[in-house]
mmCIF file of C-alpha atoms and ligand atoms in Angstrom:
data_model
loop_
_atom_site.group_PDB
_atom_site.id
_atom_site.type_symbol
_atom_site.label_atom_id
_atom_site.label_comp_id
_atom_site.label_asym_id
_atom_site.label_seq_id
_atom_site.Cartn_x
_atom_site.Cartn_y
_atom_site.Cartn_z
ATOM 1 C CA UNK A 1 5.228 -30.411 7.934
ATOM 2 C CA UNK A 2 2.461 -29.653 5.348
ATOM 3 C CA UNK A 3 1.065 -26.036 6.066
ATOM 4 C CA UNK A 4 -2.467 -26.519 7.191
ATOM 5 C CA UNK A 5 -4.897 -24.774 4.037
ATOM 6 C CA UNK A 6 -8.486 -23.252 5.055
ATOM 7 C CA UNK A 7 -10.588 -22.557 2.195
ATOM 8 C CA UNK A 8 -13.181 -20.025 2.230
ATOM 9 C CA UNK A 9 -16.046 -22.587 3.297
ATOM 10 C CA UNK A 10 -14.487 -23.653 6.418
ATOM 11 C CA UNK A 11 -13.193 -19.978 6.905
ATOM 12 C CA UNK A 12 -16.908 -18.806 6.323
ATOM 13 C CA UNK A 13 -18.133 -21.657 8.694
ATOM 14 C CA UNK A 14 -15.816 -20.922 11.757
ATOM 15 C CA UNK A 15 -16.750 -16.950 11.288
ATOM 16 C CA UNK A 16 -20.002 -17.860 11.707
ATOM 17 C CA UNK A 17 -20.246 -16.549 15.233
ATOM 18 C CA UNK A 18 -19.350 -12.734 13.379
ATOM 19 C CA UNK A 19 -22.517 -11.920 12.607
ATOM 20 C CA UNK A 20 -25.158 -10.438 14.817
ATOM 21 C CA UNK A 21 -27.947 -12.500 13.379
ATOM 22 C CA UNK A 22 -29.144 -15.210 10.925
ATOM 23 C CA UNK A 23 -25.651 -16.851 10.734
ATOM 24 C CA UNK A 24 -26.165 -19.604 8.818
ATOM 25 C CA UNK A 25 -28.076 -18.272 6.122
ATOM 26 C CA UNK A 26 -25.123 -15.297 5.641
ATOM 27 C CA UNK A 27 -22.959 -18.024 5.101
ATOM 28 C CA UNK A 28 -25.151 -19.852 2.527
ATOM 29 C CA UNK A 29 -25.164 -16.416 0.816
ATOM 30 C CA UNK A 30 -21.339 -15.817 0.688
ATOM 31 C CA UNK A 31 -21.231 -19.818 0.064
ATOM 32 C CA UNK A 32 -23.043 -19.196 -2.948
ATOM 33 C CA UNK A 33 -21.150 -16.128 -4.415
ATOM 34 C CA UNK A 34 -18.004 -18.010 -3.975
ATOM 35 C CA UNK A 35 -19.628 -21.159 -6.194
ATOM 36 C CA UNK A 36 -20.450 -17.953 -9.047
ATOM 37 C CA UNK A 37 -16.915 -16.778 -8.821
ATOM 38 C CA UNK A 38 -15.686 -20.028 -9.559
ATOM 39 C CA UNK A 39 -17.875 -20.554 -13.038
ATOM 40 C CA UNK A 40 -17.260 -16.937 -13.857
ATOM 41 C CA UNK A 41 -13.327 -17.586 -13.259
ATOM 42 C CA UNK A 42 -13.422 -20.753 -15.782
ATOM 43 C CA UNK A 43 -14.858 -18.478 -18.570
ATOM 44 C CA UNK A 44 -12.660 -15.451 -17.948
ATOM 45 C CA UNK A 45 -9.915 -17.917 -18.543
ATOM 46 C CA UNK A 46 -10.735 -19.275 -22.127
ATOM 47 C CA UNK A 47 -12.264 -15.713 -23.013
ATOM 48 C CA UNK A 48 -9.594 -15.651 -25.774
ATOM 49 C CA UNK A 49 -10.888 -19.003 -27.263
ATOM 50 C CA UNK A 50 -14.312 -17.533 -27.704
ATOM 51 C CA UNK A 51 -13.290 -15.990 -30.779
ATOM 52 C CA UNK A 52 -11.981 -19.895 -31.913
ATOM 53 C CA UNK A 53 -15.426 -21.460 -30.555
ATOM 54 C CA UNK A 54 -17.526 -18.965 -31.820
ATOM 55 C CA UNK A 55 -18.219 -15.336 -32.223
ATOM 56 C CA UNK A 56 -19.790 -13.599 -29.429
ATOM 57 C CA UNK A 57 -24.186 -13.461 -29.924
ATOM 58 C CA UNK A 58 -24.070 -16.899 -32.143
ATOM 59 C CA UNK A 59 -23.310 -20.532 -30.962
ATOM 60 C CA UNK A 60 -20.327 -22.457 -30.508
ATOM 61 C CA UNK A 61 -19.219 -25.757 -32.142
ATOM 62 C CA UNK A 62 -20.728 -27.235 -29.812
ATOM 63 C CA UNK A 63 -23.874 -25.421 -30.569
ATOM 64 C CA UNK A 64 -23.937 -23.583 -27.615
ATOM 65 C CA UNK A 65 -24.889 -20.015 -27.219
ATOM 66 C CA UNK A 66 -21.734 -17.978 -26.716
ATOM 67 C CA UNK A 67 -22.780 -14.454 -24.301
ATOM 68 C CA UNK A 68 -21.009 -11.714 -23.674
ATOM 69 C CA UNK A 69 -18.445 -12.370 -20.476
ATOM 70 C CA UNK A 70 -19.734 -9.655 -18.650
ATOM 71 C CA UNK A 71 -23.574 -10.979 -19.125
ATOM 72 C CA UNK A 72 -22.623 -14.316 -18.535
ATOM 73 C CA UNK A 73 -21.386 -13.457 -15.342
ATOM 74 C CA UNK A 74 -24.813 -11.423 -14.258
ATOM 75 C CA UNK A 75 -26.858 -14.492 -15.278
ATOM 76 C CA UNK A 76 -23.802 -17.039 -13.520
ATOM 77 C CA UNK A 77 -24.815 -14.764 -10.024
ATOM 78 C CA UNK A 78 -28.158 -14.377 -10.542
ATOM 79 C CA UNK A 79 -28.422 -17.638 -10.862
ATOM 80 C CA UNK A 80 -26.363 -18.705 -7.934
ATOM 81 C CA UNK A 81 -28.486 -16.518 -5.575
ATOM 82 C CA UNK A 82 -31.856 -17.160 -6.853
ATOM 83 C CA UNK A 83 -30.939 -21.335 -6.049
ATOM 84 C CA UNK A 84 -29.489 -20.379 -2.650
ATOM 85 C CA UNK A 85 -32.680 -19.202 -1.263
ATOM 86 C CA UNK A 86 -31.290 -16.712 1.139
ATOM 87 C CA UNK A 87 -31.750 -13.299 -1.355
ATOM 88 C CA UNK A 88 -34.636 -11.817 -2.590
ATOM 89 C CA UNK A 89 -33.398 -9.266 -4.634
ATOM 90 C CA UNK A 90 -30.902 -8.345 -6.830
ATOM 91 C CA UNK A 91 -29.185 -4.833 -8.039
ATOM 92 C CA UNK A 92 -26.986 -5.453 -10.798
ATOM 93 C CA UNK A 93 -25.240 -2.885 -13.249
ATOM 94 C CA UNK A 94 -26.394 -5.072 -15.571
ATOM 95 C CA UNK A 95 -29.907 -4.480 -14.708
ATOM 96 C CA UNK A 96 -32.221 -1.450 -15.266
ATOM 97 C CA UNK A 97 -34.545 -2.303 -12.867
ATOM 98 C CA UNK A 98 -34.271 -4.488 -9.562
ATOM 99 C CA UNK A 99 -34.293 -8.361 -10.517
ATOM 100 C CA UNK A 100 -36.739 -9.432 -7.688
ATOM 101 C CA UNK A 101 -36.152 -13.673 -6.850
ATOM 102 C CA UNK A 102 -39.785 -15.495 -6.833
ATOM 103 C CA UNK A 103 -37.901 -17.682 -4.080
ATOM 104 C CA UNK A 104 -38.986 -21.257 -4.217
ATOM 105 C CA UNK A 105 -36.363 -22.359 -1.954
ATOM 106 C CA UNK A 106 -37.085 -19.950 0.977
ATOM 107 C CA UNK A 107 -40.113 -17.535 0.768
ATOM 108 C CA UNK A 108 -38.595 -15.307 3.903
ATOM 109 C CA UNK A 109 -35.034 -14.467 1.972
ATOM 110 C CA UNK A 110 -33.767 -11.579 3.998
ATOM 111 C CA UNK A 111 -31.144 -10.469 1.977
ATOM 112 C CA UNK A 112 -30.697 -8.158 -0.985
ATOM 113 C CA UNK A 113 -27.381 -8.322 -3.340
ATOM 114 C CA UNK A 114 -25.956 -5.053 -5.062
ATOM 115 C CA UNK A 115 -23.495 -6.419 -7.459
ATOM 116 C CA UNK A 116 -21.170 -5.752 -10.510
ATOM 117 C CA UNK A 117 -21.219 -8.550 -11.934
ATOM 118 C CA UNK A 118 -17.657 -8.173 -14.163
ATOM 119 C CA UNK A 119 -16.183 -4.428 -13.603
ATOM 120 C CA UNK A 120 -13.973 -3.459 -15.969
ATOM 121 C CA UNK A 121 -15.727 -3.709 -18.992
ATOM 122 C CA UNK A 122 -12.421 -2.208 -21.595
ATOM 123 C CA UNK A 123 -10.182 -4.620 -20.162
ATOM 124 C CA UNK A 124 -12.178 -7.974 -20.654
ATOM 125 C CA UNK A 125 -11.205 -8.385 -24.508
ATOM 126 C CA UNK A 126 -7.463 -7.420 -23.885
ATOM 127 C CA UNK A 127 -6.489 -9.928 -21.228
ATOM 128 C CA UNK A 128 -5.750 -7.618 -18.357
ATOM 129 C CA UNK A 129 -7.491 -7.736 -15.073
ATOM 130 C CA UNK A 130 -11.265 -7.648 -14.655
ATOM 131 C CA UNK A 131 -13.435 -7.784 -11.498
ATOM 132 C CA UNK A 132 -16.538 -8.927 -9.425
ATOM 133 C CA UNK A 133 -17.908 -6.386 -6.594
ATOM 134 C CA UNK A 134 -20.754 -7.239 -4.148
ATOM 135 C CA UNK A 135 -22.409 -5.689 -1.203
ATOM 136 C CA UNK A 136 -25.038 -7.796 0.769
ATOM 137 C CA UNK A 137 -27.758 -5.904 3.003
ATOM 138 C CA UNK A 138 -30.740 -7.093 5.107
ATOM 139 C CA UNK A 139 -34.139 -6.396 3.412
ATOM 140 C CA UNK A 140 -35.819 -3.054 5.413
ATOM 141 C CA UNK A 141 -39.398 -4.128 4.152
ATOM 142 C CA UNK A 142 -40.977 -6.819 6.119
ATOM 143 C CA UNK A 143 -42.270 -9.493 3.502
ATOM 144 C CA UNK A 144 -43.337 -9.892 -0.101
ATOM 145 C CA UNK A 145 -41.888 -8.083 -2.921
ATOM 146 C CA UNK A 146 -38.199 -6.080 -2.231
ATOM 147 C CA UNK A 147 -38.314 -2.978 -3.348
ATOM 148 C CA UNK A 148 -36.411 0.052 -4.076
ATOM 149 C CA UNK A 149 -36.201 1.317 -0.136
ATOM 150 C CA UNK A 150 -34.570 -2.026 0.518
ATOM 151 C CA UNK A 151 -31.558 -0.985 -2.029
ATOM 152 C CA UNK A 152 -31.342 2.610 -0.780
ATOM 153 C CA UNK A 153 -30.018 2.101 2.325
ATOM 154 C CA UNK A 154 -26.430 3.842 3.348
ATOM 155 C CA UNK A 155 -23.284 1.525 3.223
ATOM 156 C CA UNK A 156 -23.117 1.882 6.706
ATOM 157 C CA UNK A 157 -25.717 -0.809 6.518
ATOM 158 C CA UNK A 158 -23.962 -3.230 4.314
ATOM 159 C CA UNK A 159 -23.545 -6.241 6.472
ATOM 160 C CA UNK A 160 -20.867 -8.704 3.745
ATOM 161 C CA UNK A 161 -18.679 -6.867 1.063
ATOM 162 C CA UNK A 162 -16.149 -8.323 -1.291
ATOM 163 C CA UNK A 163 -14.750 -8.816 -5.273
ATOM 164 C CA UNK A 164 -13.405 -11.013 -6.746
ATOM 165 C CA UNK A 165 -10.423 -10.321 -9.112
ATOM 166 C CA UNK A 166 -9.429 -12.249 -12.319
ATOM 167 C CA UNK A 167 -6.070 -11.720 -12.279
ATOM 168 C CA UNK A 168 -2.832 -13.602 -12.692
ATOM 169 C CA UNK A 169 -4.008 -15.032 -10.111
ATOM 170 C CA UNK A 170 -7.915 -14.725 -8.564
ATOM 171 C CA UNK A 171 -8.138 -13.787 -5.270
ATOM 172 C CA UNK A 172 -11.836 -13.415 -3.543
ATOM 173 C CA UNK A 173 -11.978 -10.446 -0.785
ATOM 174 C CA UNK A 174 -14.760 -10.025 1.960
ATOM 175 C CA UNK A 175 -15.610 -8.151 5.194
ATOM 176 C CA UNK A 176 -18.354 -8.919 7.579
ATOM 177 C CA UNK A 177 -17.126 -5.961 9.824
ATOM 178 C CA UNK A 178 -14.768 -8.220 11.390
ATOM 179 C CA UNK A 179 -11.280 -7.226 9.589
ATOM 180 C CA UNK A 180 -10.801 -8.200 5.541
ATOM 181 C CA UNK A 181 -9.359 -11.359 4.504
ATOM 182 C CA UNK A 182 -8.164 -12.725 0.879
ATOM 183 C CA UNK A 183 -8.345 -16.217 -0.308
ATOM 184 C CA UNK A 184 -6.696 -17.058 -3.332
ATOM 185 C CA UNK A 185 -8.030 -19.757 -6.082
ATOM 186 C CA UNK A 186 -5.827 -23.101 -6.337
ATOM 187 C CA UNK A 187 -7.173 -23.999 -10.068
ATOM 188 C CA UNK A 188 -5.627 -27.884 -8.746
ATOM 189 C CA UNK A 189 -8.228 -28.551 -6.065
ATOM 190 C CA UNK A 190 -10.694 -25.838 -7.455
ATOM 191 C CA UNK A 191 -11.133 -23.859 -3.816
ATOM 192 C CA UNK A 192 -10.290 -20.521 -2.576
ATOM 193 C CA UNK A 193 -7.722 -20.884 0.263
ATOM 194 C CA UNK A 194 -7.033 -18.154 2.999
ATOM 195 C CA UNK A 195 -3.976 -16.439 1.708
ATOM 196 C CA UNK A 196 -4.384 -13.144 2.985
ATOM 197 C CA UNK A 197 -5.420 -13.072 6.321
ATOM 198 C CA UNK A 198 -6.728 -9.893 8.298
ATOM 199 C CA UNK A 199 -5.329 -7.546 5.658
ATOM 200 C CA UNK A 200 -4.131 -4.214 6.213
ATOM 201 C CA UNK A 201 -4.030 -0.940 3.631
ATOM 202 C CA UNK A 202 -0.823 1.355 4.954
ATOM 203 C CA UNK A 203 -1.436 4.289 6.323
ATOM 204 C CA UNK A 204 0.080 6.254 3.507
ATOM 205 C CA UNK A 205 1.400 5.043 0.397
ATOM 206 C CA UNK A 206 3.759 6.462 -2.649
ATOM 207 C CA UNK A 207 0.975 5.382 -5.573
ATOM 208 C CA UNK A 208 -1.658 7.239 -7.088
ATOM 209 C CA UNK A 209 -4.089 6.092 -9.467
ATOM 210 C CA UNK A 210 -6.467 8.218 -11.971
ATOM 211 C CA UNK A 211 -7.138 8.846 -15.123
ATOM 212 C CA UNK A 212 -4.859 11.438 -16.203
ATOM 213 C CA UNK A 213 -6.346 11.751 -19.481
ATOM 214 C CA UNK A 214 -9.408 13.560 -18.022
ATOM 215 C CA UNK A 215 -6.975 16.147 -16.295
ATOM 216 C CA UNK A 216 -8.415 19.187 -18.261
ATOM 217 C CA UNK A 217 -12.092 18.113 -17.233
ATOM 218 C CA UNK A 218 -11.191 17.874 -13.542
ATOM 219 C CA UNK A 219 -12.190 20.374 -10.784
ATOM 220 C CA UNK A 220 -8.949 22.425 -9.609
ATOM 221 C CA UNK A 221 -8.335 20.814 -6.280
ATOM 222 C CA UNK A 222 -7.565 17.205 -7.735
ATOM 223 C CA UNK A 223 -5.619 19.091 -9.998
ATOM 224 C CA UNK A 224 -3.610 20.229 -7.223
ATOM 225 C CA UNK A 225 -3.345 17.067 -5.573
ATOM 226 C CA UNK A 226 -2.445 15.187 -8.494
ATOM 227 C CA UNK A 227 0.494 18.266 -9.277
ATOM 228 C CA UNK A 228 1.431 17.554 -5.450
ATOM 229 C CA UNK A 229 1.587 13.726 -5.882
ATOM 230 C CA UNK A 230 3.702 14.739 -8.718
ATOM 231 C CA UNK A 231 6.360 17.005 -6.821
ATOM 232 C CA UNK A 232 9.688 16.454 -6.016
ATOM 233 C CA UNK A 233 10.169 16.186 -1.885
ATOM 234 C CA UNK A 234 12.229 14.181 -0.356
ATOM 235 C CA UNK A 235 10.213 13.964 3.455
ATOM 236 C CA UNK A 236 7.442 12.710 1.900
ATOM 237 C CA UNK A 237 9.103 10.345 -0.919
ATOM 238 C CA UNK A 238 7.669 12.421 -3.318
ATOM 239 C CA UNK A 239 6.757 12.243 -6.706
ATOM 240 C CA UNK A 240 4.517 9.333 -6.136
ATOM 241 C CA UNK A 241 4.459 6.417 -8.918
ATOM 242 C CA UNK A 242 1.396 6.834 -10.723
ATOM 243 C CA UNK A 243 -0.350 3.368 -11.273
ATOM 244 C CA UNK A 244 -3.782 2.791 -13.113
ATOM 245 C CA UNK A 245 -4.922 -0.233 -14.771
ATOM 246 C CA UNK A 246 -8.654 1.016 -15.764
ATOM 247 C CA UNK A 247 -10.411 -2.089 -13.954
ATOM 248 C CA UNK A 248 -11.390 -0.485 -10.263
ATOM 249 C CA UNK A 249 -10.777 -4.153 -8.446
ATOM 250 C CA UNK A 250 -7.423 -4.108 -10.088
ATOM 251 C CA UNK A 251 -6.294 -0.666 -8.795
ATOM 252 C CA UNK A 252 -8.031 -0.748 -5.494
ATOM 253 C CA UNK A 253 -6.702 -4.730 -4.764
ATOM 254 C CA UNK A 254 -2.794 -3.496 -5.915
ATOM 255 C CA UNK A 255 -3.229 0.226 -3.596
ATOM 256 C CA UNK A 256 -4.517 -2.159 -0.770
ATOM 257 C CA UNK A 257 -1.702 -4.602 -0.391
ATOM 258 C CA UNK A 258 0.579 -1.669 -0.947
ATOM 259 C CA UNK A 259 -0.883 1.313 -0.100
ATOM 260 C CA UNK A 260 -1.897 4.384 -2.288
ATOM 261 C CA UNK A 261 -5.056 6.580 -3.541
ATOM 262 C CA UNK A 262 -7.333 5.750 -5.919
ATOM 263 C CA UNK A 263 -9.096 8.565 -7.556
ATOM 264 C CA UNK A 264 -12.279 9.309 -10.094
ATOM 265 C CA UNK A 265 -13.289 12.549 -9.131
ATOM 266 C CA UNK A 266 -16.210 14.500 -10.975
ATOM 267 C CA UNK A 267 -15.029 15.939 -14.171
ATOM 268 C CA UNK A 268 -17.395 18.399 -16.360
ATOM 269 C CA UNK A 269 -18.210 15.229 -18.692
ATOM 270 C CA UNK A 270 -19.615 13.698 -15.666
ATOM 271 C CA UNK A 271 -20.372 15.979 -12.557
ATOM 272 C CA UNK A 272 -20.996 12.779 -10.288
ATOM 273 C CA UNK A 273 -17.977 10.688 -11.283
ATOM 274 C CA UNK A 274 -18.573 7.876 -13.146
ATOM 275 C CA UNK A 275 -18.544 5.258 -10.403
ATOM 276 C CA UNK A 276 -21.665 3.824 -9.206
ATOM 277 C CA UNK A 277 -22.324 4.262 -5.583
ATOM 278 C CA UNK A 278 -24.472 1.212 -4.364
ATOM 279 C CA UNK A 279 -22.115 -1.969 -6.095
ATOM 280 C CA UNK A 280 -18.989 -0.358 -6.783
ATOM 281 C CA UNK A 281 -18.406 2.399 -4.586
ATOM 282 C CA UNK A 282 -20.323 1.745 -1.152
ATOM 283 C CA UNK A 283 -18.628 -2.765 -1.338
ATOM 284 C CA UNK A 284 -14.851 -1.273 -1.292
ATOM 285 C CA UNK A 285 -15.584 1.752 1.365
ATOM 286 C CA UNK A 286 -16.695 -0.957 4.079
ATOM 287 C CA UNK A 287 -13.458 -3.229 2.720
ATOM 288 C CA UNK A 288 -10.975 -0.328 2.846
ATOM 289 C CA UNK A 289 -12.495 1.249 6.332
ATOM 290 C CA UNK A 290 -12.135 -2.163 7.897
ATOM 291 C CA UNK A 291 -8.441 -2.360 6.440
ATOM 292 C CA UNK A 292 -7.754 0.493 8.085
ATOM 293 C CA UNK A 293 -8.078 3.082 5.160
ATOM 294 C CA UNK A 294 -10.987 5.485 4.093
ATOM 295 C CA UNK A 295 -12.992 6.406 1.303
ATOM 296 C CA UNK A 296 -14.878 9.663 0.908
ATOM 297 C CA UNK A 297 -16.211 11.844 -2.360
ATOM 298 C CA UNK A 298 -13.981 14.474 -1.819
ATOM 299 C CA UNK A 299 -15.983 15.886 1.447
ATOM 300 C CA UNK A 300 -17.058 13.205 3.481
ATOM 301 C CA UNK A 301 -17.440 9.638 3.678
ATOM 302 C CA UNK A 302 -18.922 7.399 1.013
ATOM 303 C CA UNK A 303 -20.404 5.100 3.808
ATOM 304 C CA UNK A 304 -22.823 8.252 4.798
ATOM 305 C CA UNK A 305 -23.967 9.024 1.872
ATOM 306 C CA UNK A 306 -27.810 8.555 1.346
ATOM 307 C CA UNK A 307 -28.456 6.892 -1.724
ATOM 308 C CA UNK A 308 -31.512 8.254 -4.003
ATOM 309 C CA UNK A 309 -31.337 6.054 -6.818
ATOM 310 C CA UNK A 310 -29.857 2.325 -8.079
ATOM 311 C CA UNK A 311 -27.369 3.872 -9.810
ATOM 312 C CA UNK A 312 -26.441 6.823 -8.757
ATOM 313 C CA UNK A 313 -22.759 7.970 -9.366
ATOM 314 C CA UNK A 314 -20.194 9.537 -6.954
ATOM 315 C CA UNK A 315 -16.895 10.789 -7.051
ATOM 316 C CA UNK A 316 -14.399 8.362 -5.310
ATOM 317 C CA UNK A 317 -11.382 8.667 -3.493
ATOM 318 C CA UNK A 318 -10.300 5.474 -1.590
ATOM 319 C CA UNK A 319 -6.963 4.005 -0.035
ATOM 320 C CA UNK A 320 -4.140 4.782 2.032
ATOM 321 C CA UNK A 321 -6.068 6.897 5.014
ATOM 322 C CA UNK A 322 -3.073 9.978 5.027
ATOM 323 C CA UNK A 323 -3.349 10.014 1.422
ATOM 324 C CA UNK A 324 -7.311 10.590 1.449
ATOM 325 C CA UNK A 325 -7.203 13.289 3.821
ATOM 326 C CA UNK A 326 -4.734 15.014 2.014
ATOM 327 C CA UNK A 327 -6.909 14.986 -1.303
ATOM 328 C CA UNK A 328 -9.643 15.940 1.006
ATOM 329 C CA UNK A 329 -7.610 19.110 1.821
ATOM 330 C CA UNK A 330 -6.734 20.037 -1.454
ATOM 331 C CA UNK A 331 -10.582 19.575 -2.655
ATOM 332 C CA UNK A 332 -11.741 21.725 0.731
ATOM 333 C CA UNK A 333 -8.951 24.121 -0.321
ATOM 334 C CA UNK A 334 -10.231 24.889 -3.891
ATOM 335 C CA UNK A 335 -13.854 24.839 -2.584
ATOM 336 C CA UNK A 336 -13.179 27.443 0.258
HETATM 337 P P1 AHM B 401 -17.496 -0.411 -16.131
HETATM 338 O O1 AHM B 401 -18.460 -0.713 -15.031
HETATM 339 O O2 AHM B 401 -18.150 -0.044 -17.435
HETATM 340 O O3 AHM B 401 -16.477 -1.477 -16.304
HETATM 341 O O4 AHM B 401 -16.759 0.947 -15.691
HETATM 342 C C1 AHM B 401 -16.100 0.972 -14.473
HETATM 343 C C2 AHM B 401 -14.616 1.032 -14.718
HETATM 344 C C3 AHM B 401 -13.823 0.832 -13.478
HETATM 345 O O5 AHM B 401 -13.435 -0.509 -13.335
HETATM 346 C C4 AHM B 401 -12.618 1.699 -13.693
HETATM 347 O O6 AHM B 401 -12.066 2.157 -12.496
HETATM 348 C C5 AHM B 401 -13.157 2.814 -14.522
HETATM 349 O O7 AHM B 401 -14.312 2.323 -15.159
HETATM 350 C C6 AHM B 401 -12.219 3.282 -15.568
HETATM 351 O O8 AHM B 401 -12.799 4.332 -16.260
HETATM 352 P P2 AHM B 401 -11.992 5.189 -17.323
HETATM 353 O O9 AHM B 401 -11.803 4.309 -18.508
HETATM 354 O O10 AHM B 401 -12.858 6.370 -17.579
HETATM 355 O O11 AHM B 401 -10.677 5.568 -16.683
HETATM 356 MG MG1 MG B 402 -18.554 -1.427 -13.227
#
């Protein structure tokens, strides 16, 4: 019997009844980031041809303008939301300031969009795994221009998350606070197909992933942690493999299907971490709390935190919920 397929429109469509409000025009949002995904995915594919087509900054045989991947993929989801009509605003790493949509569509858009548009900037030339990561929030300010209040509100407040990752296969991720589920691109019909339904992080894990080459910078209680991740114990199935790709989708998407920490802690190069809290950060601490996991910046949760600026840095520590609280108590430890 052929297995019955659900791509993500349908999946979006029977969800609907998820959110707490404005349903359909959620789903027209989502919709539309899915449609961006799918244009960014084609030219993450042939990014090795660029160099045959044309160098990056000049045109193409076919006298096209050849852009950079990662600001082809701002303008690709820019783009898609301003023509959806349901955002008003976008905060993009690629983007100073906030990119404010003169909506012609819809002139009461109630959404704003923090997004990465392609995260993993050193791994985009060498063919290894890059990433999308969004966070969707309802506007706070009651008409007109968004503005900066509407993009400093805590994750608690997020009310969509997700990524995309361009891997060997790409998978797109979301949460609308109703579980986390994975839907996988088939290139043949051009869809992304439920794949990974209700997914679950394990509540501890034998991985950890960080940057080992900033060890000297690093305050002395990851230090620990990482020396205890490292240690030989057989209870625990210590030492842990360590694991870390350099592209945060990549190392958060592996630690979630099998469980494990990520980790970029402050190091004295960069007291807050290098992460940025509002479209890298706060996106995977909804996805990973609703898998069942936690994220926190070495005291507390990210989700809490009160953002002061667009984008502001913070030291991460996300996955397996055992593993969290145990760098947690190392950190406390060192601080006491
Ligand atoms: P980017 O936004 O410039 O791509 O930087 C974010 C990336 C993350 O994907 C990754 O986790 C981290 O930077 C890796 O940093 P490092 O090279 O310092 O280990
Ligand atoms: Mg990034």
């Amino acid at each position: 019997m052929r297995q019955k397929v659900t791509t993500l429109g349908q999946f979006i469509i029977e969800r609907q009844s998820d959110f707490p409000f404005a349903k359909g025009e959620l789903s027209r949002l989502l919709r539309d980031i899915g449609i961006a995904a799918k244009l960014v995915n084609r030219e993450v594919n042939k990014a090795g041809l660029v160099d045959i087509l044309g160098e990056l900054g000049t045109t193409n045989v076919q006298g096209e303008s050849v852009k950079k991947l990662d600001v082809f993929a701002n303008d690709e989801f820019i783009s898609a939301l301003s023509s959806g009509g349901e955002c008003c605003a976008v905060g993009s790493e690629e983007n100073e300031e906030i990119v404010s949509i003169q909506n012609q569509v819809n002139k009461d858009a109630k959404y704003i969009v923090c997004i990465d548009p392609l995260d993993g900037s050193s791994n985009i030339d060498v063919n290894v795994s890059i990433g999308t990561i969004f966070s969707i929030y309802r506007r706070i300010t009651p008409s007109g221009h968004a503005d900066l209040t509407d993009f400093l509100q805590k994750g608690t407040e997020q009310v969509a998350a997700g990524y995309v990752i361009y891997g060997s296969s790409t998978m797109l991720v979301y949460t609308t606070g109703r579980g986390v589920n994975g839907f996988t691109l088939d290139p043949s019909i051009g869809e992304f197909c439920l794949s990974h339904p209700d997914m679950r992080i394990p509540e501890n894990g034998k991985i950890y992933s960080i940057n080992e080459g900033n060890y000297v910078h690093m305050p002395s209680g990851v230090k620990s942690y990482i020396k205890y991740c490292q240690e030989e114990d057989t209870t625990t199935g210590r030492p842990f493999s360590s694991r870390y790709i350099g592209s945060l989708v990549a190392d958060f998407h592996r630690n979630l299907l099998k469980g494990g920490i990520f980790m970029y802690p402050a190091t004295a190069k960069s007291p807050n971490g290098k992460l940025r809290l509002l479209y890298e950060c706060n996106p995977l601490a909804w996805i990973i709390e609703q898998a069942g996991g936690k994220a926190s910046d070495g005291q507390g949760r990210i989700l809490e935190l009160k953002p002061e600026s667009l984008h502001q840095r913070t030291p991460l520590f996300i996955g397996s919920s055992k593993m969290v609280e145990m760098a947690e108590q190392f950190i406390s430890k060192q601080e006491a």
